[in-house]
Amino acid sequence: MRTREELEQAPLMGAEEARECLRRTVGLVEQYVPEFTDCFPASNSENGYYPKSDNTEWTTGFWTGEIWLAYEAEQDPDKRKLLRAAGEVQVESFLDRIIRRVDVDHHDMGFLYTPSCVAADMLTGNGTARRAALLAADNLMARFHEKGQFFQAWGALGARDNYRLIIDCLLNMPLLFWASRVTGREEYADRARAHINTAMNYVIRPDHAPYHTDFFGPETGAPVRGVTHQGHRDGSAWSR
């Protein structure tokens, strides 16, 4: 483990080193695309390797996002063609998932659909991707509570033991800003801004560290308490 002084004295990464890191990263994605086109890496590794998984849980969009990032960075036309084809296969999977409502009763629509389908729409104009991402945005919009002005993270909507947001919800808001931009419907962006304001007002403590989650009263929407669901303790800082 390096000390702070050693890190401050270490040379900064140069442009060529950064380009080499990008080349290596793109190469790794290309290496594993044949194995993970019709399936996805599971959310947890086993013995240093990610086993194959169906399009379930909240992490699958990250792999598809890596495919689109590699597609964007790759210069070789043949390799770009292969990456695009793989990304489009996965976009179809995301459309199927939201239509059949496979593990989508939660707030993580941005984690799933921004790197996968919004990226595909922006890079290639893929109509299937746009349709899937808009359906995901609508699914997220259904989790908004007027009382409290926030998107509920998990659980049965309105249930007292889950009438809460988590700070991670903020990373799903870009999906709504994108949806507002492509549809011209301001309600997507309005609700995203409302949620952001609520999180900033109640999740961020006076020392600027965040609670992981914050409960609100279903009857009034008033804040109740800040706690943790996955962190060390209620008063610890949630670093994600």
mmCIF file of N, CA and C in Angstrom, residues 1-137:
data_model
loop_
_atom_site.group_PDB
_atom_site.id
_atom_site.type_symbol
_atom_site.label_atom_id
_atom_site.label_comp_id
_atom_site.label_asym_id
_atom_site.label_seq_id
_atom_site.Cartn_x
_atom_site.Cartn_y
_atom_site.Cartn_z
ATOM 1 N N MET A 1 0.850 -1.195 0.000
ATOM 2 C CA MET A 1 0.000 0.000 0.000
ATOM 3 C C MET A 1 0.888 1.248 0.000
ATOM 4 N N ARG A 2 0.681 2.119 -0.970
ATOM 5 C CA ARG A 2 1.463 3.338 -1.053
ATOM 6 C C ARG A 2 0.941 4.381 -0.074
ATOM 7 N N THR A 3 1.874 5.197 0.419
ATOM 8 C CA THR A 3 1.467 6.300 1.282
ATOM 9 C C THR A 3 0.957 7.447 0.418
ATOM 10 N N ARG A 4 0.310 8.400 1.069
ATOM 11 C CA ARG A 4 -0.195 9.555 0.335
ATOM 12 C C ARG A 4 0.954 10.299 -0.315
ATOM 13 N N GLU A 5 2.078 10.415 0.403
ATOM 14 C CA GLU A 5 3.235 11.136 -0.146
ATOM 15 C C GLU A 5 3.764 10.441 -1.398
ATOM 16 N N GLU A 6 3.820 9.110 -1.348
ATOM 17 C CA GLU A 6 4.311 8.364 -2.518
ATOM 18 C C GLU A 6 3.381 8.541 -3.708
ATOM 19 N N LEU A 7 2.090 8.531 -3.448
ATOM 20 C CA LEU A 7 1.135 8.704 -4.536
ATOM 21 C C LEU A 7 1.219 10.099 -5.143
ATOM 22 N N GLU A 8 1.433 11.104 -4.297
ATOM 23 C CA GLU A 8 1.519 12.475 -4.797
ATOM 24 C C GLU A 8 2.763 12.685 -5.640
ATOM 25 N N GLN A 9 3.817 11.901 -5.374
ATOM 26 C CA GLN A 9 5.057 12.041 -6.127
ATOM 27 C C GLN A 9 5.108 11.141 -7.360
ATOM 28 N N ALA A 10 4.162 10.221 -7.482
ATOM 29 C CA ALA A 10 4.166 9.310 -8.621
ATOM 30 C C ALA A 10 3.850 10.081 -9.902
ATOM 31 N N PRO A 11 4.474 9.700 -11.005
ATOM 32 C CA PRO A 11 4.206 10.405 -12.269
ATOM 33 C C PRO A 11 2.777 10.162 -12.722
ATOM 34 N N LEU A 12 2.186 11.192 -13.332
ATOM 35 C CA LEU A 12 0.834 11.068 -13.854
ATOM 36 C C LEU A 12 0.835 10.216 -15.125
ATOM 37 N N MET A 13 -0.296 9.590 -15.398
ATOM 38 C CA MET A 13 -0.416 8.797 -16.616
ATOM 39 C C MET A 13 -0.323 9.709 -17.833
ATOM 40 N N GLY A 14 0.499 9.325 -18.780
ATOM 41 C CA GLY A 14 0.632 10.087 -20.006
ATOM 42 C C GLY A 14 -0.389 9.663 -21.043
ATOM 43 N N ALA A 15 -0.459 10.419 -22.136
ATOM 44 C CA ALA A 15 -1.454 10.150 -23.167
ATOM 45 C C ALA A 15 -1.251 8.781 -23.803
ATOM 46 N N GLU A 16 -0.020 8.412 -24.061
ATOM 47 C CA GLU A 16 0.227 7.120 -24.702
ATOM 48 C C GLU A 16 -0.120 5.969 -23.767
ATOM 49 N N GLU A 17 0.190 6.120 -22.483
ATOM 50 C CA GLU A 17 -0.169 5.083 -21.512
ATOM 51 C C GLU A 17 -1.690 4.947 -21.426
ATOM 52 N N ALA A 18 -2.381 6.055 -21.465
ATOM 53 C CA ALA A 18 -3.849 6.011 -21.431
ATOM 54 C C ALA A 18 -4.396 5.311 -22.666
ATOM 55 N N ARG A 19 -3.809 5.611 -23.837
ATOM 56 C CA ARG A 19 -4.260 4.954 -25.070
ATOM 57 C C ARG A 19 -4.000 3.451 -25.012
ATOM 58 N N GLU A 20 -2.868 3.059 -24.429
ATOM 59 C CA GLU A 20 -2.558 1.638 -24.315
ATOM 60 C C GLU A 20 -3.533 0.943 -23.367
ATOM 61 N N CYS A 21 -3.883 1.594 -22.289
ATOM 62 C CA CYS A 21 -4.876 1.020 -21.365
ATOM 63 C C CYS A 21 -6.213 0.840 -22.067
ATOM 64 N N LEU A 22 -6.597 1.829 -22.871
ATOM 65 C CA LEU A 22 -7.851 1.725 -23.610
ATOM 66 C C LEU A 22 -7.787 0.577 -24.607
ATOM 67 N N ARG A 23 -6.660 0.443 -25.309
ATOM 68 C CA ARG A 23 -6.525 -0.652 -26.285
ATOM 69 C C ARG A 23 -6.651 -2.003 -25.602
ATOM 70 N N ARG A 24 -6.013 -2.138 -24.440
ATOM 71 C CA ARG A 24 -6.074 -3.405 -23.718
ATOM 72 C C ARG A 24 -7.491 -3.694 -23.232
ATOM 73 N N THR A 25 -8.171 -2.666 -22.770
ATOM 74 C CA THR A 25 -9.530 -2.843 -22.282
ATOM 75 C C THR A 25 -10.466 -3.254 -23.410
ATOM 76 N N VAL A 26 -10.367 -2.566 -24.538
ATOM 77 C CA VAL A 26 -11.197 -2.914 -25.694
ATOM 78 C C VAL A 26 -10.900 -4.341 -26.139
ATOM 79 N N GLY A 27 -9.632 -4.714 -26.101
ATOM 80 C CA GLY A 27 -9.255 -6.070 -26.485
ATOM 81 C C GLY A 27 -9.870 -7.128 -25.577
ATOM 82 N N LEU A 28 -9.950 -6.823 -24.285
ATOM 83 C CA LEU A 28 -10.571 -7.763 -23.350
ATOM 84 C C LEU A 28 -12.065 -7.919 -23.629
ATOM 85 N N VAL A 29 -12.726 -6.802 -23.914
ATOM 86 C CA VAL A 29 -14.147 -6.887 -24.259
ATOM 87 C C VAL A 29 -14.326 -7.740 -25.505
ATOM 88 N N GLU A 30 -13.514 -7.486 -26.519
ATOM 89 C CA GLU A 30 -13.621 -8.252 -27.768
ATOM 90 C C GLU A 30 -13.336 -9.731 -27.542
ATOM 91 N N GLN A 31 -12.444 -10.026 -26.629
ATOM 92 C CA GLN A 31 -12.103 -11.416 -26.331
ATOM 93 C C GLN A 31 -13.297 -12.186 -25.771
ATOM 94 N N TYR A 32 -14.092 -11.498 -24.939
ATOM 95 C CA TYR A 32 -15.179 -12.192 -24.248
ATOM 96 C C TYR A 32 -16.550 -12.003 -24.888
ATOM 97 N N VAL A 33 -16.648 -11.164 -25.897
ATOM 98 C CA VAL A 33 -17.931 -10.975 -26.574
ATOM 99 C C VAL A 33 -18.488 -12.291 -27.135
ATOM 100 N N PRO A 34 -17.687 -13.160 -27.782
ATOM 101 C CA PRO A 34 -18.274 -14.412 -28.274
ATOM 102 C C PRO A 34 -18.907 -15.264 -27.176
ATOM 103 N N GLU A 35 -18.363 -15.166 -25.972
ATOM 104 C CA GLU A 35 -18.880 -15.958 -24.861
ATOM 105 C C GLU A 35 -20.095 -15.318 -24.207
ATOM 106 N N PHE A 36 -20.128 -13.977 -24.227
ATOM 107 C CA PHE A 36 -21.208 -13.253 -23.549
ATOM 108 C C PHE A 36 -21.964 -12.366 -24.536
ATOM 109 N N THR A 37 -22.583 -12.995 -25.527
ATOM 110 C CA THR A 37 -23.474 -12.282 -26.441
ATOM 111 C C THR A 37 -24.919 -12.675 -26.186
ATOM 112 N N ASP A 38 -25.166 -13.954 -26.087
ATOM 113 C CA ASP A 38 -26.513 -14.454 -25.821
ATOM 114 C C ASP A 38 -26.778 -14.628 -24.331
ATOM 115 N N CYS A 39 -25.840 -14.219 -23.519
ATOM 116 C CA CYS A 39 -25.995 -14.279 -22.067
ATOM 117 C C CYS A 39 -25.195 -13.126 -21.459
ATOM 118 N N PHE A 40 -25.134 -13.071 -20.134
ATOM 119 C CA PHE A 40 -24.506 -11.947 -19.438
ATOM 120 C C PHE A 40 -23.621 -12.467 -18.308
ATOM 121 N N PRO A 41 -22.606 -11.702 -17.923
ATOM 122 C CA PRO A 41 -21.861 -12.066 -16.717
ATOM 123 C C PRO A 41 -22.774 -11.939 -15.499
ATOM 124 N N ALA A 42 -22.712 -12.895 -14.615
ATOM 125 C CA ALA A 42 -23.512 -12.835 -13.394
ATOM 126 C C ALA A 42 -23.053 -11.664 -12.533
ATOM 127 N N SER A 43 -23.847 -11.331 -11.529
ATOM 128 C CA SER A 43 -23.540 -10.157 -10.706
ATOM 129 C C SER A 43 -22.369 -10.384 -9.762
ATOM 130 N N ASN A 44 -22.019 -11.635 -9.496
ATOM 131 C CA ASN A 44 -20.910 -11.944 -8.588
ATOM 132 C C ASN A 44 -19.987 -12.974 -9.222
ATOM 133 N N SER A 45 -18.700 -12.778 -9.030
ATOM 134 C CA SER A 45 -17.727 -13.720 -9.587
ATOM 135 C C SER A 45 -17.625 -14.964 -8.712
ATOM 136 N N GLU A 46 -17.179 -16.047 -9.322
ATOM 137 C CA GLU A 46 -16.911 -17.293 -8.623
ATOM 138 C C GLU A 46 -15.520 -17.763 -9.002
ATOM 139 N N ASN A 47 -14.649 -17.852 -7.990
ATOM 140 C CA ASN A 47 -13.260 -18.254 -8.230
ATOM 141 C C ASN A 47 -12.581 -17.369 -9.276
ATOM 142 N N GLY A 48 -12.845 -16.069 -9.182
ATOM 143 C CA GLY A 48 -12.190 -15.117 -10.071
ATOM 144 C C GLY A 48 -12.772 -15.042 -11.466
ATOM 145 N N TYR A 49 -13.949 -15.623 -11.676
ATOM 146 C CA TYR A 49 -14.545 -15.628 -13.016
ATOM 147 C C TYR A 49 -16.042 -15.376 -12.890
ATOM 148 N N TYR A 50 -16.593 -14.624 -13.826
ATOM 149 C CA TYR A 50 -18.026 -14.361 -13.822
ATOM 150 C C TYR A 50 -18.751 -15.439 -14.617
ATOM 151 N N PRO A 51 -19.573 -16.249 -13.948
ATOM 152 C CA PRO A 51 -20.323 -17.278 -14.678
ATOM 153 C C PRO A 51 -21.394 -16.647 -15.562
ATOM 154 N N LYS A 52 -21.905 -17.437 -16.487
ATOM 155 C CA LYS A 52 -22.937 -16.956 -17.396
ATOM 156 C C LYS A 52 -24.274 -16.828 -16.666
ATOM 157 N N SER A 53 -25.049 -15.828 -17.087
ATOM 158 C CA SER A 53 -26.332 -15.559 -16.447
ATOM 159 C C SER A 53 -27.337 -15.099 -17.490
ATOM 160 N N ASP A 54 -28.608 -15.323 -17.204
ATOM 161 C CA ASP A 54 -29.657 -14.719 -18.020
ATOM 162 C C ASP A 54 -29.725 -13.222 -17.704
ATOM 163 N N ASN A 55 -30.563 -12.518 -18.427
ATOM 164 C CA ASN A 55 -30.702 -11.083 -18.219
ATOM 165 C C ASN A 55 -31.621 -10.835 -17.020
ATOM 166 N N THR A 56 -31.045 -11.005 -15.832
ATOM 167 C CA THR A 56 -31.741 -10.772 -14.577
ATOM 168 C C THR A 56 -30.832 -9.964 -13.662
ATOM 169 N N GLU A 57 -31.335 -9.588 -12.520
ATOM 170 C CA GLU A 57 -30.629 -8.749 -11.551
ATOM 171 C C GLU A 57 -30.375 -7.358 -12.127
ATOM 172 N N TRP A 58 -29.523 -6.579 -11.434
ATOM 173 C CA TRP A 58 -29.412 -5.153 -11.754
ATOM 174 C C TRP A 58 -28.109 -4.780 -12.449
ATOM 175 N N THR A 59 -27.237 -5.767 -12.729
ATOM 176 C CA THR A 59 -25.900 -5.442 -13.237
ATOM 177 C C THR A 59 -25.710 -5.702 -14.722
ATOM 178 N N THR A 60 -26.661 -6.324 -15.385
ATOM 179 C CA THR A 60 -26.409 -6.783 -16.758
ATOM 180 C C THR A 60 -26.170 -5.637 -17.739
ATOM 181 N N GLY A 61 -26.747 -4.489 -17.472
ATOM 182 C CA GLY A 61 -26.546 -3.364 -18.377
ATOM 183 C C GLY A 61 -25.109 -2.896 -18.459
ATOM 184 N N PHE A 62 -24.338 -3.159 -17.419
ATOM 185 C CA PHE A 62 -22.948 -2.704 -17.420
ATOM 186 C C PHE A 62 -22.135 -3.418 -18.492
ATOM 187 N N TRP A 63 -22.369 -4.723 -18.653
ATOM 188 C CA TRP A 63 -21.618 -5.461 -19.677
ATOM 189 C C TRP A 63 -21.986 -4.965 -21.073
ATOM 190 N N THR A 64 -23.270 -4.785 -21.331
ATOM 191 C CA THR A 64 -23.665 -4.269 -22.640
ATOM 192 C C THR A 64 -23.076 -2.879 -22.862
ATOM 193 N N GLY A 65 -23.003 -2.092 -21.794
ATOM 194 C CA GLY A 65 -22.380 -0.776 -21.898
ATOM 195 C C GLY A 65 -20.911 -0.861 -22.273
ATOM 196 N N GLU A 66 -20.224 -1.868 -21.755
ATOM 197 C CA GLU A 66 -18.815 -2.055 -22.123
ATOM 198 C C GLU A 66 -18.689 -2.397 -23.605
ATOM 199 N N ILE A 67 -19.632 -3.168 -24.102
ATOM 200 C CA ILE A 67 -19.616 -3.489 -25.539
ATOM 201 C C ILE A 67 -19.757 -2.213 -26.369
ATOM 202 N N TRP A 68 -20.680 -1.331 -25.965
ATOM 203 C CA TRP A 68 -20.868 -0.098 -26.737
ATOM 204 C C TRP A 68 -19.685 0.855 -26.581
ATOM 205 N N LEU A 69 -19.065 0.881 -25.410
ATOM 206 C CA LEU A 69 -17.864 1.704 -25.258
ATOM 207 C C LEU A 69 -16.732 1.183 -26.143
ATOM 208 N N ALA A 70 -16.598 -0.147 -26.218
ATOM 209 C CA ALA A 70 -15.574 -0.724 -27.091
ATOM 210 C C ALA A 70 -15.888 -0.420 -28.552
ATOM 211 N N TYR A 71 -17.160 -0.507 -28.910
ATOM 212 C CA TYR A 71 -17.574 -0.177 -30.281
ATOM 213 C C TYR A 71 -17.201 1.268 -30.622
ATOM 214 N N GLU A 72 -17.407 2.158 -29.678
ATOM 215 C CA GLU A 72 -17.118 3.570 -29.905
ATOM 216 C C GLU A 72 -15.614 3.814 -30.057
ATOM 217 N N ALA A 73 -14.806 3.049 -29.314
ATOM 218 C CA ALA A 73 -13.357 3.279 -29.315
ATOM 219 C C ALA A 73 -12.628 2.525 -30.426
ATOM 220 N N GLU A 74 -13.180 1.402 -30.867
ATOM 221 C CA GLU A 74 -12.519 0.556 -31.861
ATOM 222 C C GLU A 74 -12.466 1.249 -33.226
ATOM 223 N N GLN A 75 -11.324 1.141 -33.894
ATOM 224 C CA GLN A 75 -11.145 1.760 -35.205
ATOM 225 C C GLN A 75 -11.271 0.764 -36.350
ATOM 226 N N ASP A 76 -11.056 -0.516 -36.062
ATOM 227 C CA ASP A 76 -11.101 -1.540 -37.104
ATOM 228 C C ASP A 76 -12.560 -1.803 -37.513
ATOM 229 N N PRO A 77 -12.902 -1.635 -38.798
ATOM 230 C CA PRO A 77 -14.296 -1.777 -39.234
ATOM 231 C C PRO A 77 -14.879 -3.164 -38.960
ATOM 232 N N ASP A 78 -14.092 -4.208 -39.169
ATOM 233 C CA ASP A 78 -14.604 -5.558 -38.946
ATOM 234 C C ASP A 78 -14.891 -5.812 -37.469
ATOM 235 N N LYS A 79 -14.005 -5.341 -36.599
ATOM 236 C CA LYS A 79 -14.226 -5.513 -35.164
ATOM 237 C C LYS A 79 -15.408 -4.683 -34.691
ATOM 238 N N ARG A 80 -15.558 -3.487 -35.244
ATOM 239 C CA ARG A 80 -16.717 -2.658 -34.902
ATOM 240 C C ARG A 80 -18.012 -3.358 -35.314
ATOM 241 N N LYS A 81 -17.997 -4.002 -36.449
ATOM 242 C CA LYS A 81 -19.189 -4.704 -36.925
ATOM 243 C C LYS A 81 -19.586 -5.814 -35.966
ATOM 244 N N LEU A 82 -18.593 -6.558 -35.466
ATOM 245 C CA LEU A 82 -18.864 -7.643 -34.527
ATOM 246 C C LEU A 82 -19.385 -7.105 -33.198
ATOM 247 N N LEU A 83 -18.781 -6.025 -32.733
ATOM 248 C CA LEU A 83 -19.232 -5.427 -31.472
ATOM 249 C C LEU A 83 -20.656 -4.905 -31.602
ATOM 250 N N ARG A 84 -20.944 -4.251 -32.699
ATOM 251 C CA ARG A 84 -22.301 -3.726 -32.891
ATOM 252 C C ARG A 84 -23.324 -4.860 -32.942
ATOM 253 N N ALA A 85 -22.977 -5.929 -33.639
ATOM 254 C CA ALA A 85 -23.903 -7.059 -33.731
ATOM 255 C C ALA A 85 -24.183 -7.643 -32.352
ATOM 256 N N ALA A 86 -23.147 -7.768 -31.526
ATOM 257 C CA ALA A 86 -23.333 -8.292 -30.176
ATOM 258 C C ALA A 86 -24.184 -7.352 -29.341
ATOM 259 N N GLY A 87 -23.906 -6.051 -29.432
ATOM 260 C CA GLY A 87 -24.697 -5.076 -28.691
ATOM 261 C C GLY A 87 -26.158 -5.113 -29.089
ATOM 262 N N GLU A 88 -26.432 -5.300 -30.365
ATOM 263 C CA GLU A 88 -27.815 -5.328 -30.829
ATOM 264 C C GLU A 88 -28.543 -6.580 -30.360
ATOM 265 N N VAL A 89 -27.837 -7.702 -30.263
ATOM 266 C CA VAL A 89 -28.443 -8.904 -29.691
ATOM 267 C C VAL A 89 -28.867 -8.635 -28.246
ATOM 268 N N GLN A 90 -28.005 -7.962 -27.508
ATOM 269 C CA GLN A 90 -28.310 -7.707 -26.105
ATOM 270 C C GLN A 90 -29.423 -6.665 -25.954
ATOM 271 N N VAL A 91 -29.492 -5.722 -26.859
ATOM 272 C CA VAL A 91 -30.590 -4.751 -26.834
ATOM 273 C C VAL A 91 -31.930 -5.474 -26.965
ATOM 274 N N GLU A 92 -31.999 -6.462 -27.839
ATOM 275 C CA GLU A 92 -33.229 -7.246 -27.979
ATOM 276 C C GLU A 92 -33.590 -7.923 -26.662
ATOM 277 N N SER A 93 -32.574 -8.399 -25.951
ATOM 278 C CA SER A 93 -32.810 -9.031 -24.657
ATOM 279 C C SER A 93 -33.386 -8.042 -23.657
ATOM 280 N N PHE A 94 -32.905 -6.803 -23.699
ATOM 281 C CA PHE A 94 -33.422 -5.792 -22.770
ATOM 282 C C PHE A 94 -34.850 -5.391 -23.106
ATOM 283 N N LEU A 95 -35.200 -5.373 -24.384
ATOM 284 C CA LEU A 95 -36.588 -5.113 -24.737
ATOM 285 C C LEU A 95 -37.487 -6.236 -24.229
ATOM 286 N N ASP A 96 -37.059 -7.456 -24.436
ATOM 287 C CA ASP A 96 -37.824 -8.605 -23.950
ATOM 288 C C ASP A 96 -37.981 -8.555 -22.432
ATOM 289 N N ARG A 97 -36.928 -8.155 -21.757
ATOM 290 C CA ARG A 97 -36.974 -8.123 -20.288
ATOM 291 C C ARG A 97 -38.011 -7.121 -19.779
ATOM 292 N N ILE A 98 -38.037 -5.934 -20.342
ATOM 293 C CA ILE A 98 -38.966 -4.930 -19.823
ATOM 294 C C ILE A 98 -40.398 -5.253 -20.244
ATOM 295 N N ILE A 99 -40.591 -5.845 -21.419
ATOM 296 C CA ILE A 99 -41.939 -6.224 -21.844
ATOM 297 C C ILE A 99 -42.486 -7.332 -20.949
ATOM 298 N N ARG A 100 -41.648 -8.317 -20.634
ATOM 299 C CA ARG A 100 -42.098 -9.439 -19.799
ATOM 300 C C ARG A 100 -41.945 -9.145 -18.305
ATOM 301 N N ARG A 101 -41.393 -7.968 -17.983
ATOM 302 C CA ARG A 101 -41.229 -7.526 -16.591
ATOM 303 C C ARG A 101 -40.431 -8.538 -15.773
ATOM 304 N N VAL A 102 -39.266 -8.867 -16.293
ATOM 305 C CA VAL A 102 -38.365 -9.789 -15.601
ATOM 306 C C VAL A 102 -37.493 -8.995 -14.644
ATOM 307 N N ASP A 103 -37.744 -9.109 -13.350
ATOM 308 C CA ASP A 103 -36.938 -8.461 -12.313
ATOM 309 C C ASP A 103 -36.775 -6.959 -12.590
ATOM 310 N N VAL A 104 -37.892 -6.264 -12.703
ATOM 311 C CA VAL A 104 -37.852 -4.816 -12.947
ATOM 312 C C VAL A 104 -38.664 -4.030 -11.914
ATOM 313 N N ASP A 105 -39.086 -4.679 -10.840
ATOM 314 C CA ASP A 105 -39.862 -3.975 -9.823
ATOM 315 C C ASP A 105 -38.948 -3.300 -8.805
ATOM 316 N N HIS A 106 -38.135 -2.371 -9.308
ATOM 317 C CA HIS A 106 -37.185 -1.644 -8.475
ATOM 318 C C HIS A 106 -36.728 -0.405 -9.242
ATOM 319 N N HIS A 107 -35.850 0.355 -8.637
ATOM 320 C CA HIS A 107 -35.453 1.650 -9.196
ATOM 321 C C HIS A 107 -34.320 1.577 -10.202
ATOM 322 N N ASP A 108 -33.701 0.423 -10.392
ATOM 323 C CA ASP A 108 -32.444 0.341 -11.140
ATOM 324 C C ASP A 108 -32.594 0.358 -12.659
ATOM 325 N N MET A 109 -33.599 1.033 -13.152
ATOM 326 C CA MET A 109 -33.802 1.095 -14.593
ATOM 327 C C MET A 109 -32.657 1.821 -15.306
ATOM 328 N N GLY A 110 -32.086 2.816 -14.654
ATOM 329 C CA GLY A 110 -30.963 3.522 -15.267
ATOM 330 C C GLY A 110 -29.726 2.662 -15.346
ATOM 331 N N PHE A 111 -29.428 1.922 -14.276
ATOM 332 C CA PHE A 111 -28.299 0.999 -14.294
ATOM 333 C C PHE A 111 -28.420 0.018 -15.456
ATOM 334 N N LEU A 112 -29.637 -0.439 -15.701
ATOM 335 C CA LEU A 112 -29.868 -1.448 -16.725
ATOM 336 C C LEU A 112 -29.938 -0.872 -18.128
ATOM 337 N N TYR A 113 -30.681 0.220 -18.296
ATOM 338 C CA TYR A 113 -31.037 0.652 -19.642
ATOM 339 C C TYR A 113 -30.245 1.841 -20.183
ATOM 340 N N THR A 114 -29.551 2.594 -19.332
ATOM 341 C CA THR A 114 -28.754 3.700 -19.874
ATOM 342 C C THR A 114 -27.499 3.205 -20.600
ATOM 343 N N PRO A 115 -26.656 2.378 -19.977
ATOM 344 C CA PRO A 115 -25.458 1.927 -20.703
ATOM 345 C C PRO A 115 -25.768 0.967 -21.842
ATOM 346 N N SER A 116 -26.902 0.306 -21.799
ATOM 347 C CA SER A 116 -27.223 -0.675 -22.837
ATOM 348 C C SER A 116 -28.026 -0.060 -23.971
ATOM 349 N N CYS A 117 -29.212 0.458 -23.653
ATOM 350 C CA CYS A 117 -30.141 0.881 -24.697
ATOM 351 C C CYS A 117 -30.052 2.362 -25.051
ATOM 352 N N VAL A 118 -29.874 3.226 -24.050
ATOM 353 C CA VAL A 118 -29.667 4.641 -24.383
ATOM 354 C C VAL A 118 -28.385 4.791 -25.199
ATOM 355 N N ALA A 119 -27.346 4.072 -24.807
ATOM 356 C CA ALA A 119 -26.085 4.128 -25.563
ATOM 357 C C ALA A 119 -26.291 3.659 -26.993
ATOM 358 N N ALA A 120 -27.034 2.570 -27.164
ATOM 359 C CA ALA A 120 -27.275 2.055 -28.511
ATOM 360 C C ALA A 120 -28.059 3.059 -29.351
ATOM 361 N N ASP A 121 -29.039 3.697 -28.744
ATOM 362 C CA ASP A 121 -29.810 4.711 -29.460
ATOM 363 C C ASP A 121 -28.922 5.880 -29.868
ATOM 364 N N MET A 122 -28.081 6.328 -28.953
ATOM 365 C CA MET A 122 -27.242 7.491 -29.241
ATOM 366 C C MET A 122 -26.153 7.182 -30.265
ATOM 367 N N LEU A 123 -25.617 5.955 -30.229
ATOM 368 C CA LEU A 123 -24.515 5.609 -31.125
ATOM 369 C C LEU A 123 -24.973 5.135 -32.493
ATOM 370 N N THR A 124 -26.111 4.440 -32.544
ATOM 371 C CA THR A 124 -26.516 3.803 -33.802
ATOM 372 C C THR A 124 -27.930 4.148 -34.239
ATOM 373 N N GLY A 125 -28.697 4.855 -33.403
ATOM 374 C CA GLY A 125 -30.070 5.146 -33.750
ATOM 375 C C GLY A 125 -30.969 3.922 -33.732
ATOM 376 N N ASN A 126 -30.625 2.941 -32.916
ATOM 377 C CA ASN A 126 -31.360 1.686 -32.850
ATOM 378 C C ASN A 126 -32.768 1.922 -32.280
ATOM 379 N N GLY A 127 -33.787 1.671 -33.085
ATOM 380 C CA GLY A 127 -35.154 1.917 -32.661
ATOM 381 C C GLY A 127 -35.614 0.986 -31.556
ATOM 382 N N THR A 128 -35.148 -0.251 -31.581
ATOM 383 C CA THR A 128 -35.486 -1.191 -30.513
ATOM 384 C C THR A 128 -34.932 -0.706 -29.190
ATOM 385 N N ALA A 129 -33.718 -0.184 -29.224
ATOM 386 C CA ALA A 129 -33.084 0.320 -28.007
ATOM 387 C C ALA A 129 -33.870 1.500 -27.452
ATOM 388 N N ARG A 130 -34.287 2.411 -28.313
ATOM 389 C CA ARG A 130 -35.052 3.573 -27.838
ATOM 390 C C ARG A 130 -36.372 3.128 -27.219
ATOM 391 N N ARG A 131 -37.049 2.194 -27.866
ATOM 392 C CA ARG A 131 -38.316 1.698 -27.326
ATOM 393 C C ARG A 131 -38.107 1.071 -25.942
ATOM 394 N N ALA A 132 -37.084 0.238 -25.816
ATOM 395 C CA ALA A 132 -36.823 -0.438 -24.545
ATOM 396 C C ALA A 132 -36.498 0.566 -23.445
ATOM 397 N N ALA A 133 -35.663 1.552 -23.769
ATOM 398 C CA ALA A 133 -35.256 2.531 -22.759
ATOM 399 C C ALA A 133 -36.432 3.404 -22.324
ATOM 400 N N LEU A 134 -37.315 3.740 -23.254
ATOM 401 C CA LEU A 134 -38.485 4.542 -22.885
ATOM 402 C C LEU A 134 -39.452 3.730 -22.018
ATOM 403 N N LEU A 135 -39.605 2.458 -22.308
ATOM 404 C CA LEU A 135 -40.431 1.608 -21.447
ATOM 405 C C LEU A 135 -39.825 1.520 -20.049
ATOM 406 N N ALA A 136 -38.501 1.443 -19.983
ATOM 407 C CA ALA A 136 -37.827 1.404 -18.681
ATOM 408 C C ALA A 136 -38.016 2.720 -17.929
ATOM 409 N N ALA A 137 -37.951 3.838 -18.662
ATOM 410 C CA ALA A 137 -38.175 5.138 -18.024
ATOM 411 C C ALA A 137 -39.596 5.228 -17.473
#
